């Protein structure tokens, strides 16, 4: 008997539904997964959305939120298509919405004058999602978590040819959590001092992006098992499957000694590279940087069909032999935008060797690495 | 000899280019039409963009705009791909940009430190566009013109099966200009008191939308010939080809006598229809309106698979026998949004007869007509 009858504040309910629905994919192969599972207990309601990879559970109760005005007449559960559900709850003509199963899966939503009867899915047709928290866990601030994600995730691969590279590798090392993303042409690595148990895992980039969207005010508990990673804070639990396969030993790729160091204004570099990025070769802006001295840097870009650009730039300082190097402009833009200081430090080894970009201050937590591109200018 | 060498204020030039480029279609079959034709005379510059149907000419000179700082060393003309041109001019690192042909069609754009050499197209490869103004003309305020377009254009057909219905029909009658758009299921008609010579023509909806985008401050001169329509104001000329074929005699479709009149709050109607529009049958929200009296109106929507909605609504007044009528919800939304008064007047003849919506005041300039839909509820 899946009876169900409850009332709840419209706006609070809508916010919860929006969060749960973030996990839902519109083209799910399993019909029930296009819906939000509403599981209503005596004194709280659980809203679950999932695309089988990411699952989000939102728990709402009057103890956590006084304005929720949850009043449960009969507990029960039902799955309702998230598009209809969000549309109804957003637009209904009252502050409180009443929801009731009236026949099988036919569910009534009532406002003041507006009333909807929507065919749902049986909760039995929704996959069982285990939200048990793994034991291996640590706590991190949502601000730090968000920073990790925005400073690294763009470097993950968009191609499915090597699935493990489409994720963010997260591992512990001494008292640090180290997060790495790479598509094998560039790499972003963020190290944060957090006490955490030993683990190493790779999480799909899409999951990490949703973590950033959902957790934005309090501390977040992160729990890891060999099967899943779970993020938990306040009313929200987000868990994600993991990417299988060995993550490459990226540390070996990062040079530790450099023959040339350029310190340059970050914004001036971004502007110069951005300006010339409309000239694309094989759909990529291939930018050549010729460094003779701090006062003599030329950024150029050439394409047989379109034409060419050329711009001179001055740096704060340059230490080393002259250098003539080419790279994908969008990689440099991503890397420079993920840094934060007025000037940045770019360390080179040679024309065809990976180079790294860092903040020009004591903060060595974030490292951006880019591989040069061979050109035939 | 197509030499060319001039300097111009970057922002003013960018604004002119943006306007001219509005006519350009990214998938033009004629390569030169992806570009903007820059035709530089002794003391002014003409920027032309076209997709062969819509053509826009922007004329810039120091007399019209003191901040333009146009300085022509050598007149000439060149066609440059609009995407590259807009990108360069928007981002270049100086307030003034210098443009010069350096070899054939290779054109140099110089800022302070940034310099681009872009391959253009020869002006000879650009079609000759005749911007001569037709003699048959009248003047209208840009505000009225913009209102005409936004109150009617949505009713034009999106389907190419009857091309003439994809446009806005504009004709004169006594001292009025009458503009009509219809997809044969609904119709919008706007009448404005303007002194104009006798003509009747149909202009593509896309052209009218660009007219709305480009002309937004002064009076606009509209000139018509059997071949084209031209809009002219300040620095801008926009001209469009016309749609061929006889426009239907729409006046015969508009009933003049009605058996029932509903006066209802416009916003309440919009909200009620919008709320239920997520329930779609054959991709269209088919809404049933059952009117018994001003105090007893029911709006409902039913779909076998999704479910149903039902909402009661009160009107300001209702005069006539009860009515049970169904219509496409989006048509009513478009029509009601194009009206402007707090309450609107809806006049019905019968269940399967077209009905009209008007402002509930003295302003009879705008008429919205909708055909009911047959349902099998």
PDB file of C-alpha atoms in Angstrom, chain A residues 83-85 87-88 91-93 106 112-120 271-272 274-279 303-313, chain B residues 83-85 87-88 91-93 106 112-120 271-272 274-279 303-313:
ATOM      1  CA  UNK A  83      10.134  18.257 -15.363  1.00  0.00           C
ATOM      2  CA  UNK A  84       6.452  18.196 -14.435  1.00  0.00           C
ATOM      3  CA  UNK A  85       7.168  18.221 -10.730  1.00  0.00           C
ATOM      4  CA  UNK A  87       7.012  23.102 -13.168  1.00  0.00           C
ATOM      5  CA  UNK A  88       4.012  22.437 -10.912  1.00  0.00           C
ATOM      6  CA  UNK A  91       4.115  27.877 -10.485  1.00  0.00           C
ATOM      7  CA  UNK A  92       1.343  26.641  -8.200  1.00  0.00           C
ATOM      8  CA  UNK A  93      -0.920  29.398  -6.837  1.00  0.00           C
ATOM      9  CA  UNK A 106      -1.939   9.019  -9.842  1.00  0.00           C
ATOM     10  CA  UNK A 112      -5.510  27.368  -3.905  1.00  0.00           C
ATOM     11  CA  UNK A 113      -7.472  27.162  -7.168  1.00  0.00           C
ATOM     12  CA  UNK A 114      -5.074  25.049  -9.214  1.00  0.00           C
ATOM     13  CA  UNK A 115      -5.006  21.280  -9.022  1.00  0.00           C
ATOM     14  CA  UNK A 116      -2.955  18.695 -10.924  1.00  0.00           C
ATOM     15  CA  UNK A 117      -3.298  14.930 -11.172  1.00  0.00           C
ATOM     16  CA  UNK A 118      -0.102  13.444 -12.514  1.00  0.00           C
ATOM     17  CA  UNK A 119       0.730   9.845 -13.347  1.00  0.00           C
ATOM     18  CA  UNK A 120       3.833   8.820 -11.438  1.00  0.00           C
ATOM     19  CA  UNK A 271      44.347  39.593 -22.809  1.00  0.00           C
ATOM     20  CA  UNK A 272      47.113  39.076 -25.354  1.00  0.00           C
ATOM     21  CA  UNK A 274      42.585  35.968 -25.836  1.00  0.00           C
ATOM     22  CA  UNK A 275      42.945  38.656 -28.502  1.00  0.00           C
ATOM     23  CA  UNK A 276      44.648  36.347 -30.947  1.00  0.00           C
ATOM     24  CA  UNK A 277      42.663  33.202 -30.193  1.00  0.00           C
ATOM     25  CA  UNK A 278      40.232  33.723 -33.063  1.00  0.00           C
ATOM     26  CA  UNK A 279      42.944  32.521 -35.450  1.00  0.00           C
ATOM     27  CA  UNK A 303      47.203  30.461 -40.268  1.00  0.00           C
ATOM     28  CA  UNK A 304      47.649  30.156 -44.000  1.00  0.00           C
ATOM     29  CA  UNK A 305      43.997  30.866 -44.776  1.00  0.00           C
ATOM     30  CA  UNK A 306      42.965  33.424 -42.172  1.00  0.00           C
ATOM     31  CA  UNK A 307      46.130  35.467 -41.716  1.00  0.00           C
ATOM     32  CA  UNK A 308      48.316  36.246 -38.740  1.00  0.00           C
ATOM     33  CA  UNK A 309      48.628  38.246 -35.544  1.00  0.00           C
ATOM     34  CA  UNK A 310      51.623  39.644 -33.763  1.00  0.00           C
ATOM     35  CA  UNK A 311      51.841  41.416 -30.445  1.00  0.00           C
ATOM     36  CA  UNK A 312      54.700  42.569 -28.270  1.00  0.00           C
ATOM     37  CA  UNK A 313      54.520  42.166 -24.541  1.00  0.00           C
TER      38      UNK A 313
ATOM     39  CA  UNK B  83      33.715  37.028 -37.161  1.00  0.00           C
ATOM     40  CA  UNK B  84      37.401  37.931 -37.346  1.00  0.00           C
ATOM     41  CA  UNK B  85      36.655  41.604 -37.893  1.00  0.00           C
ATOM     42  CA  UNK B  87      36.793  39.945 -32.698  1.00  0.00           C
ATOM     43  CA  UNK B  88      39.776  42.071 -33.673  1.00  0.00           C
ATOM     44  CA  UNK B  91      39.635  43.338 -28.366  1.00  0.00           C
ATOM     45  CA  UNK B  92      42.403  45.417 -29.907  1.00  0.00           C
ATOM     46  CA  UNK B  93      44.634  47.199 -27.387  1.00  0.00           C
ATOM     47  CA  UNK B 106      45.816  41.117 -47.055  1.00  0.00           C
ATOM     48  CA  UNK B 112      49.226  49.816 -29.804  1.00  0.00           C
ATOM     49  CA  UNK B 113      51.197  46.567 -29.488  1.00  0.00           C
ATOM     50  CA  UNK B 114      48.838  44.217 -31.293  1.00  0.00           C
ATOM     51  CA  UNK B 115      48.792  43.831 -35.044  1.00  0.00           C
ATOM     52  CA  UNK B 116      46.792  41.530 -37.324  1.00  0.00           C
ATOM     53  CA  UNK B 117      47.153  40.717 -41.000  1.00  0.00           C
ATOM     54  CA  UNK B 118      43.967  39.140 -42.283  1.00  0.00           C
ATOM     55  CA  UNK B 119      43.160  37.753 -45.720  1.00  0.00           C
ATOM     56  CA  UNK B 120      40.049  39.457 -47.051  1.00  0.00           C
ATOM     57  CA  UNK B 271      -0.636  32.749 -15.077  1.00  0.00           C
ATOM     58  CA  UNK B 272      -3.383  30.126 -15.226  1.00  0.00           C
ATOM     59  CA  UNK B 274       1.171  29.214 -18.194  1.00  0.00           C
ATOM     60  CA  UNK B 275       0.823  26.976 -15.122  1.00  0.00           C
ATOM     61  CA  UNK B 276      -0.852  24.193 -17.033  1.00  0.00           C
ATOM     62  CA  UNK B 277       1.135  24.474 -20.255  1.00  0.00           C
ATOM     63  CA  UNK B 278       3.583  21.731 -19.269  1.00  0.00           C
ATOM     64  CA  UNK B 279       0.893  19.173 -20.122  1.00  0.00           C
ATOM     65  CA  UNK B 303      -3.307  14.079 -21.434  1.00  0.00           C
ATOM     66  CA  UNK B 304      -3.730  10.319 -21.151  1.00  0.00           C
ATOM     67  CA  UNK B 305      -0.079   9.690 -20.325  1.00  0.00           C
ATOM     68  CA  UNK B 306       0.917  12.655 -18.197  1.00  0.00           C
ATOM     69  CA  UNK B 307      -2.266  13.427 -16.252  1.00  0.00           C
ATOM     70  CA  UNK B 308      -4.474  16.474 -15.950  1.00  0.00           C
ATOM     71  CA  UNK B 309      -4.817  19.944 -14.470  1.00  0.00           C
ATOM     72  CA  UNK B 310      -7.853  21.876 -13.382  1.00  0.00           C
ATOM     73  CA  UNK B 311      -8.099  25.429 -12.152  1.00  0.00           C
ATOM     74  CA  UNK B 312     -11.009  27.726 -11.347  1.00  0.00           C
ATOM     75  CA  UNK B 313     -10.835  31.364 -12.336  1.00  0.00           C
TER      76      UNK B 313
END
